[in-house]
Structure formats: C-alpha cells, structure tokens
C-alpha cells in the first residue's frame, strides 16, 4: 500500500456512554462490515460465518446494493454479520448510499459489537481509502472508532512479509490503524475452512468489548451522530446561502459601479463633444469676423 495525500477535517460527535453488559454473559456477536466496493466485504462475511451467506464476486463494482444480514453458530456462539454497500458506489446517489449504510445499526439492534473496516492488502492506500474513516465518523459519530477493527483481506499476498511492516511503512495507513486503537486483523478469504483466523478475530473483538467496558455501539449513539449530522448540514446550507447572498450583493454593487462608470464616461464624452462643437463654432465665427474685417478694409 502507498501513501495518500490530503487530510480531511474530522467530524467530532459527543455521545452517551456505551451500554454495559458483562463480556462473559455475551453469547452472541453482531458485526458490521464497512469499506469500499471490491475489497472483499462479502467474502469476509462468508469467512466469518463459515459458509457462503453473502453473494461475492471479484469485481470493483459493488455487488451489495442494500444492507443484508446473516447468522451462524461460530465456535459455539451466535454470530450475526451485516454486509453493507461499498463506499463510493457510483451507481447509488451519495445520500441514498449513506442512509443505507447507516441502516446497518438498526439491523444489528440493539447495536453492533464491532465494525470491521475492510481493506485489501493488494490495493494502494490512496486518498479514497483515507476518506473512509471520516465518512464512518460522519455517519456514526466519533465513538464508532472505539468499536472498530481494520480487517485486511487477501492475506495470502503478504507471503513472508509481516503485516506490521506493511502498516509501519505507510504513515497514512498507520494513522488509520491508530485511530482504531491499534486494532487490525488479516484474513485469507481463500481459506474459508481456516477457522483459527476467525477465532482469533472473535478474540480481538472480545478484547475490544472489554476495553469498552463491556458495551456495544448503541442506537442512541447513532441518533446522536445523526442529529449532529443534520445540524451540521443545516449549518452548511446556511453558510452556503450566506455566501450566495454575499455574491449576489457583490455582483449588484459591481453592476452599479459599472453603470456609474459608464454614465460618467458618457457624460464626459458628451461634454467633450459639446466643447468640441463650441470650439468649432467659435473658430468658424472668428473666421467669418476676420473675413468681414478684411472686406471692410478693402
């Protein structure tokens, strides 16, 4: 993965504390998959559940057009996975896409225990990938990254290179991992029968839940983020309207200034023409007087 460039402004949403439940009493897990199209979200969901529950094909255009959920028993516990449409899906309107992705919270009610931000190891980490955590925070609030783990797919492409080296050599990728509390995991989606990689992921999710005081991301957190997003959108619209009115006023003043300038130039031109006419008339009068004087002397 290669370094990206532009840093985008982070949205900050203050939310209520997580709903606490002792980890030992949690027999089920709700997991939401997030990421752009073509990174292997659906394949990762199938790997977690140990069976083909989500449609998965190898192409960059999103196969998942709406949120879907699937359930299975994994290592003796109930695991539910919500697959979401890919970020930046050009076949969906931006607002429709965000609304559909946000619906994952309600499908995983009372709330997901983990958001898995899925990235491909064989993809360059560009500005597009850098936008994903900001979009996730915009949708779900700043609390969401406390419940997030970076999930790298296509782990077979690592060969002998440790994943830590890949993360360390890319500043932007390392920053993203740091935003998620340093949590990451690697999947080889070709090895669906390799259950150890799934058990290790579930263990990391358990550890994250303990770090969050035994809680999960809640619907209330989403409502707080949604309300903040609406307020921010309203503020943006007001600012745009203010700028539009200021531009209208600026154009109006420029028009008045231009009209005054034209009127002044026209007045000066008319004065000049009038002065020229008067001068010409004076010259002609002088000529006639001089001519009359010469005649009188003759």
CSV table of N, CA and C in Angstrom, one decimal, residues 26-96:
chain,number,residue,atom,x,y,z
A,26,UNK,N,-22.2,-12.3,27.2
A,26,UNK,CA,-22.5,-12.1,25.8
A,26,UNK,C,-22.2,-13.4,25.0
A,27,UNK,N,-23.3,-14.1,24.7
A,27,UNK,CA,-23.1,-15.3,23.9
A,27,UNK,C,-23.1,-15.1,22.4
A,28,UNK,N,-23.6,-13.9,22.1
A,28,UNK,CA,-23.7,-13.5,20.6
A,28,UNK,C,-22.9,-12.4,20.3
A,29,UNK,N,-22.6,-12.2,19.0
A,29,UNK,CA,-21.8,-11.1,18.5
A,29,UNK,C,-22.5,-10.5,17.2
A,30,UNK,N,-22.6,-9.2,17.2
A,30,UNK,CA,-23.1,-8.5,16.0
A,30,UNK,C,-21.9,-7.8,15.4
A,31,UNK,N,-21.7,-8.1,14.1
A,31,UNK,CA,-20.6,-7.5,13.4
A,31,UNK,C,-21.1,-6.8,12.1
A,32,UNK,N,-20.6,-5.5,11.9
A,32,UNK,CA,-20.9,-4.8,10.7
A,32,UNK,C,-19.7,-4.6,9.8
A,33,UNK,N,-19.8,-4.9,8.5
A,33,UNK,CA,-18.7,-4.8,7.6
A,33,UNK,C,-18.8,-3.5,6.8
A,34,UNK,N,-17.7,-2.7,6.8
A,34,UNK,CA,-17.7,-1.4,6.1
A,34,UNK,C,-16.5,-1.4,5.2
A,35,UNK,N,-16.6,-0.6,4.1
A,35,UNK,CA,-15.5,-0.5,3.2
A,35,UNK,C,-15.9,-0.1,1.8
A,36,UNK,N,-15.0,0.2,0.9
A,36,UNK,CA,-15.4,0.5,-0.4
A,36,UNK,C,-15.7,-0.8,-1.2
A,37,UNK,N,-16.2,-0.6,-2.4
A,37,UNK,CA,-16.6,-1.8,-3.2
A,37,UNK,C,-15.3,-2.5,-3.7
A,38,UNK,N,-15.4,-3.8,-3.7
A,38,UNK,CA,-14.4,-4.7,-4.3
A,38,UNK,C,-13.3,-5.0,-3.3
A,39,UNK,N,-13.4,-4.7,-2.0
A,39,UNK,CA,-12.3,-5.1,-1.1
A,39,UNK,C,-12.5,-6.4,-0.4
A,40,UNK,N,-13.7,-7.1,-0.7
A,40,UNK,CA,-13.9,-8.4,-0.1
A,40,UNK,C,-14.7,-8.4,1.1
A,41,UNK,N,-15.7,-7.4,1.3
A,41,UNK,CA,-16.5,-7.4,2.5
A,41,UNK,C,-17.4,-8.7,2.6
A,42,UNK,N,-18.1,-9.0,1.5
A,42,UNK,CA,-19.0,-10.1,1.4
A,42,UNK,C,-18.2,-11.4,1.6
A,43,UNK,N,-17.0,-11.5,1.0
A,43,UNK,CA,-16.2,-12.7,1.2
A,43,UNK,C,-15.8,-12.9,2.6
A,44,UNK,N,-15.5,-11.7,3.3
A,44,UNK,CA,-15.1,-11.7,4.7
A,44,UNK,C,-16.2,-12.2,5.6
A,45,UNK,N,-17.4,-11.7,5.2
A,45,UNK,CA,-18.6,-12.2,6.0
A,45,UNK,C,-18.8,-13.7,5.8
A,46,UNK,N,-18.6,-14.2,4.6
A,46,UNK,CA,-18.7,-15.7,4.4
A,46,UNK,C,-17.7,-16.4,5.2
A,47,UNK,N,-16.5,-15.9,5.3
A,47,UNK,CA,-15.4,-16.5,6.0
A,47,UNK,C,-15.7,-16.5,7.5
A,48,UNK,N,-16.2,-15.4,8.0
A,48,UNK,CA,-16.6,-15.4,9.5
A,48,UNK,C,-17.6,-16.4,9.8
A,49,UNK,N,-18.6,-16.5,9.0
A,49,UNK,CA,-19.8,-17.4,9.2
A,49,UNK,C,-19.5,-18.8,8.8
A,50,UNK,N,-18.4,-19.0,8.1
A,50,UNK,CA,-18.0,-20.4,7.7
A,50,UNK,C,-18.8,-21.0,6.6
A,51,UNK,N,-19.6,-20.2,5.9
A,51,UNK,CA,-20.4,-20.7,4.8
A,51,UNK,C,-20.8,-19.5,3.9
A,52,UNK,N,-21.2,-19.8,2.7
A,52,UNK,CA,-21.5,-18.8,1.7
A,52,UNK,C,-22.9,-18.2,2.0
A,53,UNK,N,-22.9,-17.1,2.7
A,53,UNK,CA,-24.2,-16.5,3.0
A,53,UNK,C,-24.4,-15.2,2.2
A,54,UNK,N,-23.3,-14.6,1.8
A,54,UNK,CA,-23.4,-13.3,1.0
A,54,UNK,C,-22.9,-13.6,-0.4
A,55,UNK,N,-23.5,-12.9,-1.4
A,55,UNK,CA,-23.0,-13.0,-2.7
A,55,UNK,C,-21.7,-12.3,-2.9
A,56,UNK,N,-20.7,-13.0,-3.4
A,56,UNK,CA,-19.4,-12.4,-3.5
A,56,UNK,C,-18.8,-12.8,-4.9
A,57,UNK,N,-18.4,-11.7,-5.6
A,57,UNK,CA,-17.8,-11.9,-6.9
A,57,UNK,C,-16.6,-11.0,-7.0
A,58,UNK,N,-15.6,-11.3,-7.9
A,58,UNK,CA,-14.4,-10.5,-8.0
A,58,UNK,C,-14.6,-9.4,-9.0
A,59,UNK,N,-15.1,-8.2,-8.5
A,59,UNK,CA,-15.2,-7.1,-9.4
A,59,UNK,C,-15.2,-5.8,-8.5
A,60,UNK,N,-14.9,-4.7,-9.1
A,60,UNK,CA,-14.8,-3.5,-8.3
A,60,UNK,C,-16.1,-2.8,-8.1
A,61,UNK,N,-17.1,-3.1,-8.9
A,61,UNK,CA,-18.4,-2.5,-8.7
A,61,UNK,C,-19.1,-3.3,-7.6
A,62,UNK,N,-19.9,-2.6,-6.8
A,62,UNK,CA,-20.5,-3.2,-5.6
A,62,UNK,C,-21.5,-4.2,-6.0
A,63,UNK,N,-21.4,-5.4,-5.4
A,63,UNK,CA,-22.4,-6.4,-5.6
A,63,UNK,C,-23.6,-6.2,-4.6
A,64,UNK,N,-23.2,-5.7,-3.4
A,64,UNK,CA,-24.2,-5.4,-2.3
A,64,UNK,C,-24.8,-4.1,-2.5
A,65,UNK,N,-26.1,-4.0,-2.8
A,65,UNK,CA,-26.8,-2.7,-3.1
A,65,UNK,C,-27.5,-2.2,-1.9
A,66,UNK,N,-27.8,-3.1,-0.9
A,66,UNK,CA,-28.5,-2.8,0.3
A,66,UNK,C,-28.0,-3.6,1.4
A,67,UNK,N,-28.2,-3.2,2.7
A,67,UNK,CA,-27.7,-4.0,3.8
A,67,UNK,C,-28.4,-5.3,3.9
A,68,UNK,N,-27.6,-6.3,4.2
A,68,UNK,CA,-28.2,-7.7,4.4
A,68,UNK,C,-27.5,-8.3,5.6
A,69,UNK,N,-28.2,-9.1,6.3
A,69,UNK,CA,-27.7,-9.8,7.5
A,69,UNK,C,-27.7,-11.3,7.3
A,70,UNK,N,-26.8,-12.0,8.0
A,70,UNK,CA,-26.8,-13.4,8.0
A,70,UNK,C,-26.3,-13.9,9.4
A,71,UNK,N,-26.7,-15.1,9.8
A,71,UNK,CA,-26.4,-15.6,11.1
A,71,UNK,C,-25.9,-17.0,11.0
A,72,UNK,N,-25.0,-17.4,11.9
A,72,UNK,CA,-24.5,-18.7,12.0
A,72,UNK,C,-23.9,-18.9,13.4
A,73,UNK,N,-23.7,-20.2,13.8
A,73,UNK,CA,-23.1,-20.5,15.0
A,73,UNK,C,-21.6,-20.7,14.7
A,74,UNK,N,-20.8,-19.9,15.4
A,74,UNK,CA,-19.4,-20.0,15.2
A,74,UNK,C,-18.7,-20.2,16.6
A,75,UNK,N,-18.0,-21.3,16.6
A,75,UNK,CA,-17.2,-21.7,17.9
A,75,UNK,C,-18.2,-21.7,19.1
A,76,UNK,N,-19.4,-22.2,18.9
A,76,UNK,CA,-20.3,-22.3,19.9
A,76,UNK,C,-21.1,-21.1,20.3
A,77,UNK,N,-21.0,-20.0,19.6
A,77,UNK,CA,-21.8,-18.8,19.9
A,77,UNK,C,-22.4,-18.3,18.6
A,78,UNK,N,-23.5,-17.6,18.8
A,78,UNK,CA,-24.3,-17.0,17.7
A,78,UNK,C,-23.5,-15.8,17.2
A,79,UNK,N,-23.2,-15.8,15.9
A,79,UNK,CA,-22.6,-14.6,15.3
A,79,UNK,C,-23.5,-14.1,14.1
A,80,UNK,N,-23.7,-12.8,14.2
A,80,UNK,CA,-24.5,-12.2,13.1
A,80,UNK,C,-23.7,-11.2,12.4
A,81,UNK,N,-23.7,-11.2,11.1
A,81,UNK,CA,-22.9,-10.3,10.3
A,81,UNK,C,-23.8,-9.4,9.4
A,82,UNK,N,-23.6,-8.1,9.3
A,82,UNK,CA,-24.3,-7.3,8.4
A,82,UNK,C,-23.4,-6.8,7.4
A,83,UNK,N,-23.7,-7.1,6.1
A,83,UNK,CA,-22.9,-6.6,5.0
A,83,UNK,C,-23.6,-5.3,4.5
A,84,UNK,N,-22.7,-4.4,4.0
A,84,UNK,CA,-23.2,-3.1,3.6
A,84,UNK,C,-22.7,-2.8,2.2
A,85,UNK,N,-23.4,-1.8,1.5
A,85,UNK,CA,-22.9,-1.4,0.2
A,85,UNK,C,-21.6,-0.7,0.3
A,86,UNK,N,-20.8,-0.8,-0.8
A,86,UNK,CA,-19.5,-0.2,-0.7
A,86,UNK,C,-19.5,1.3,-0.7
A,87,UNK,N,-18.7,1.9,0.1
A,87,UNK,CA,-18.5,3.4,0.0
A,87,UNK,C,-18.1,3.8,-1.4
A,88,UNK,N,-18.5,4.9,-1.9
A,88,UNK,CA,-18.2,5.5,-3.2
A,88,UNK,C,-18.8,4.7,-4.4
A,89,UNK,N,-19.9,3.9,-4.1
A,89,UNK,CA,-20.6,3.2,-5.2
A,89,UNK,C,-21.2,4.3,-6.1
A,90,UNK,N,-20.7,4.3,-7.3
A,90,UNK,CA,-21.2,5.4,-8.2
A,90,UNK,C,-22.6,5.1,-8.8
A,91,UNK,N,-23.1,3.9,-8.6
A,91,UNK,CA,-24.4,3.6,-9.1
A,91,UNK,C,-25.5,4.0,-8.1
A,92,UNK,N,-25.1,4.5,-7.0
A,92,UNK,CA,-26.1,5.0,-6.0
A,92,UNK,C,-25.9,6.4,-5.7
A,93,UNK,N,-27.0,7.2,-5.5
A,93,UNK,CA,-26.8,8.6,-5.1
A,93,UNK,C,-26.1,8.6,-3.7
A,94,UNK,N,-25.3,9.6,-3.5
A,94,UNK,CA,-24.5,9.7,-2.3
A,94,UNK,C,-25.3,9.6,-1.0
A,95,UNK,N,-26.4,10.4,-0.9
A,95,UNK,CA,-27.2,10.4,0.3
A,95,UNK,C,-27.9,9.1,0.5
A,96,UNK,N,-28.4,8.5,-0.6
A,96,UNK,CA,-29.0,7.2,-0.5
A,96,UNK,C,-28.1,6.1,0.0
